[in-house]
């Protein structure tokens, strides 16, 4: 039986949310460094950002060579670039949003994979890094989070942009995420859906 795939995201049309994505005119540039293991995951949320954000670049790789091959030379990142990643020297984003950072690097992968990306790319460690202090609760119930306060990549970027650009309407990202959860849950047998908590409607 043939599968009907979306021409934009490559996913089966039952899981595609391209029809639910609307443009977000962000002025703050976003570059997603995506671990290769995340590329084919139906539960990944980077595709929402790819379809919604006006300024968003996605680079797939792990090592500096792989990332450079994908178009991002981490060694040549200039001033005005920040890293959204919690670490020993990271600063709270919401308490003092840095006005001098207009380009953000965001990592997409499990916590362990994201940490490995930083470890393998010393240039990322040299960037000013920030973490989210009080992010909104994650609604991405379809994928288990490492702990409270963790967000899916699309949710984290939406919160980042809302903090950096207070007048920016990021609700298209929220809407697309809600549709993604609904469509993923629809593929789960009804007898197992209780494992994911209550389903959001609307």
Short mmCIF file of C-alpha atoms in Angstrom, two decimals:
data_model
loop_
_atom_site.label_atom_id
_atom_site.label_comp_id
_atom_site.label_asym_id
_atom_site.label_seq_id
_atom_site.Cartn_x
_atom_site.Cartn_y
_atom_site.Cartn_z
CA UNK A 1 0.00 0.00 0.00
CA UNK A 2 1.43 3.35 -1.01
CA UNK A 3 1.95 6.05 1.60
CA UNK A 4 0.82 9.62 1.03
CA UNK A 5 3.65 11.91 2.07
CA UNK A 6 3.72 15.69 2.43
CA UNK A 7 5.91 17.39 -0.17
CA UNK A 8 7.16 19.91 2.42
CA UNK A 9 8.02 17.88 5.53
CA UNK A 10 8.13 14.38 4.07
CA UNK A 11 5.86 12.90 6.72
CA UNK A 12 2.69 10.92 6.21
CA UNK A 13 -0.23 13.27 5.74
CA UNK A 14 -1.84 11.87 8.90
CA UNK A 15 1.07 13.31 10.92
CA UNK A 16 1.91 16.36 8.82
CA UNK A 17 0.97 19.71 10.37
CA UNK A 18 2.06 21.98 7.51
CA UNK A 19 -1.59 22.90 6.93
CA UNK A 20 -1.79 24.15 10.54
CA UNK A 21 1.33 26.35 10.35
CA UNK A 22 1.05 30.10 9.91
CA UNK A 23 3.90 32.62 9.50
CA UNK A 24 5.65 34.21 12.47
CA UNK A 25 7.59 37.34 11.44
CA UNK A 26 10.50 36.98 13.85
CA UNK A 27 13.35 39.45 13.51
CA UNK A 28 15.58 37.47 15.87
CA UNK A 29 17.44 34.88 13.79
CA UNK A 30 17.16 31.27 14.94
CA UNK A 31 19.58 28.53 13.97
CA UNK A 32 18.67 25.01 15.02
CA UNK A 33 21.54 22.54 15.34
CA UNK A 34 19.71 19.24 15.03
CA UNK A 35 21.27 15.99 16.10
CA UNK A 36 21.08 13.45 13.23
CA UNK A 37 19.07 11.04 15.39
CA UNK A 38 16.19 13.55 15.47
CA UNK A 39 15.77 13.99 11.72
CA UNK A 40 13.34 11.15 11.04
CA UNK A 41 11.39 11.27 14.30
CA UNK A 42 7.69 11.81 13.69
CA UNK A 43 7.46 13.35 17.16
CA UNK A 44 10.07 16.00 16.40
CA UNK A 45 8.91 19.62 16.61
CA UNK A 46 11.58 21.39 14.53
CA UNK A 47 9.40 20.99 11.43
CA UNK A 48 6.86 23.31 13.08
CA UNK A 49 9.55 25.99 13.38
CA UNK A 50 10.70 25.39 9.80
CA UNK A 51 7.20 26.06 8.50
CA UNK A 52 6.28 28.95 10.83
CA UNK A 53 9.36 31.10 11.38
CA UNK A 54 10.37 33.81 8.96
CA UNK A 55 14.00 33.59 10.07
CA UNK A 56 15.00 30.02 10.88
CA UNK A 57 17.86 27.86 9.70
CA UNK A 58 18.22 24.15 10.42
CA UNK A 59 21.60 22.46 10.33
CA UNK A 60 21.92 18.71 10.87
CA UNK A 61 25.09 17.29 12.38
CA UNK A 62 27.04 16.53 15.50
CA UNK A 63 30.73 17.28 14.95
CA UNK A 64 32.17 20.59 13.70
CA UNK A 65 32.87 18.95 10.32
CA UNK A 66 29.29 17.69 9.97
CA UNK A 67 27.84 21.06 10.97
CA UNK A 68 30.14 22.90 8.57
CA UNK A 69 29.02 20.53 5.84
CA UNK A 70 25.46 21.53 6.70
CA UNK A 71 26.28 25.21 6.36
CA UNK A 72 27.16 26.29 9.90
CA UNK A 73 30.82 26.84 10.77
CA UNK A 74 30.73 27.01 14.55
CA UNK A 75 34.28 28.40 14.63
CA UNK A 76 33.26 31.50 12.71
CA UNK A 77 30.24 32.51 14.77
CA UNK A 78 30.65 36.23 15.39
CA UNK A 79 29.41 38.65 17.99
CA UNK A 80 25.72 38.98 18.68
CA UNK A 81 25.23 35.21 18.80
CA UNK A 82 23.88 33.46 21.90
CA UNK A 83 23.31 29.85 22.88
CA UNK A 84 20.11 28.66 24.52
CA UNK A 85 21.44 25.88 26.70
CA UNK A 86 21.58 25.50 30.50
CA UNK A 87 25.06 25.11 31.86
CA UNK A 88 27.32 26.11 34.76
CA UNK A 89 27.90 29.57 33.30
CA UNK A 90 24.52 30.16 31.65
CA UNK A 91 22.47 33.17 32.65
CA UNK A 92 18.71 33.42 33.21
CA UNK A 93 17.08 34.65 30.01
CA UNK A 94 13.87 36.17 31.33
CA UNK A 95 15.37 38.31 34.12
CA UNK A 96 17.59 40.29 31.76
CA UNK A 97 17.01 39.59 28.05
CA UNK A 98 20.28 40.42 26.24
CA UNK A 99 19.58 43.21 23.76
CA UNK A 100 22.92 42.66 22.01
CA UNK A 101 22.06 39.12 20.88
CA UNK A 102 20.13 38.99 17.62
CA UNK A 103 21.01 35.45 16.57
CA UNK A 104 20.31 32.41 18.73
CA UNK A 105 21.68 28.89 18.48
CA UNK A 106 19.22 26.27 19.73
CA UNK A 107 20.04 22.56 20.06
CA UNK A 108 17.56 19.88 19.05
CA UNK A 109 18.00 16.44 20.55
CA UNK A 110 17.65 14.53 23.78
CA UNK A 111 19.35 16.08 26.78
CA UNK A 112 22.30 13.71 26.38
CA UNK A 113 22.62 14.37 22.64
CA UNK A 114 22.39 18.15 23.10
CA UNK A 115 25.09 18.04 25.77
CA UNK A 116 27.26 16.01 23.40
CA UNK A 117 26.80 18.65 20.69
CA UNK A 118 28.19 21.27 23.07
CA UNK A 119 31.02 18.98 24.15
CA UNK A 120 32.08 18.24 20.56
CA UNK A 121 31.93 21.89 19.50
CA UNK A 122 34.13 24.04 21.77
CA UNK A 123 33.05 27.16 19.88
CA UNK A 124 29.55 26.68 21.27
CA UNK A 125 30.93 26.68 24.81
CA UNK A 126 32.53 30.05 24.11
CA UNK A 127 29.19 31.66 23.24
CA UNK A 128 27.23 33.55 25.90
CA UNK A 129 24.72 30.96 27.08
CA UNK A 130 21.29 31.39 28.64
CA UNK A 131 18.68 29.18 30.22
CA UNK A 132 14.94 29.54 30.79
CA UNK A 133 14.02 30.37 34.36
CA UNK A 134 10.27 29.95 34.45
CA UNK A 135 9.05 28.55 31.14
CA UNK A 136 5.36 27.78 30.70
CA UNK A 137 4.34 24.17 31.32
CA UNK A 138 5.00 21.95 28.34
CA UNK A 139 1.92 20.77 26.47
CA UNK A 140 3.92 18.27 24.47
CA UNK A 141 2.56 15.27 26.35
CA UNK A 142 3.24 12.85 23.51
CA UNK A 143 6.96 12.68 24.33
CA UNK A 144 8.29 12.13 27.84
CA UNK A 145 10.35 15.00 29.21
CA UNK A 146 13.46 14.43 31.36
CA UNK A 147 11.83 16.38 34.18
CA UNK A 148 9.65 19.36 35.08
CA UNK A 149 10.48 22.63 33.32
CA UNK A 150 11.64 20.98 30.11
CA UNK A 151 10.12 22.09 26.82
CA UNK A 152 10.01 20.66 23.32
CA UNK A 153 12.32 22.53 20.94
CA UNK A 154 9.46 24.43 19.29
CA UNK A 155 8.05 25.43 22.68
CA UNK A 156 11.46 26.64 23.87
CA UNK A 157 11.97 28.73 20.74
CA UNK A 158 8.47 30.22 21.04
CA UNK A 159 9.23 31.26 24.64
CA UNK A 160 12.64 32.60 23.61
CA UNK A 161 11.14 34.73 20.86
CA UNK A 162 8.33 35.98 23.09
CA UNK A 163 10.99 37.10 25.58
CA UNK A 164 13.26 38.72 23.01
CA UNK A 165 10.45 40.27 20.95
CA UNK A 166 7.58 41.04 23.38
CA UNK A 167 5.29 42.29 20.59
CA UNK A 168 5.75 39.21 18.42
CA UNK A 169 2.74 36.93 17.96
CA UNK A 170 4.00 33.39 18.53
CA UNK A 171 0.55 31.81 18.79
CA UNK A 172 0.93 30.12 15.36
CA UNK A 173 3.65 27.95 16.90
CA UNK A 174 1.40 27.08 19.84
CA UNK A 175 -1.46 26.23 17.49
CA UNK A 176 0.68 24.02 15.26
CA UNK A 177 2.05 22.23 18.33
CA UNK A 178 -1.46 21.57 19.59
CA UNK A 179 -2.46 20.11 16.22
CA UNK A 180 0.71 17.99 16.18
CA UNK A 181 -0.12 16.50 19.58
CA UNK A 182 -3.69 15.80 18.50
CA UNK A 183 -2.59 14.03 15.32
CA UNK A 184 0.06 11.99 17.08
CA UNK A 185 -2.41 10.96 19.77
CA UNK A 186 -4.88 9.93 17.09
CA UNK A 187 -2.40 7.24 16.04
CA UNK A 188 -2.25 5.79 19.55
CA UNK A 189 -4.75 3.01 20.36
CA UNK A 190 -7.62 4.42 22.40
CA UNK A 191 -6.86 1.98 25.21
CA UNK A 192 -3.39 3.49 25.65
CA UNK A 193 -4.12 7.20 25.37
CA UNK A 194 -4.62 7.57 29.12
CA UNK A 195 -0.83 7.22 29.46
CA UNK A 196 -0.42 10.67 27.92
CA UNK A 197 -2.75 12.53 30.26
CA UNK A 198 -5.73 14.56 29.19
CA UNK A 199 -6.01 15.52 25.55
CA UNK A 200 -6.21 19.18 24.70
CA UNK A 201 -9.01 20.27 22.42
CA UNK A 202 -9.48 23.33 20.26
#
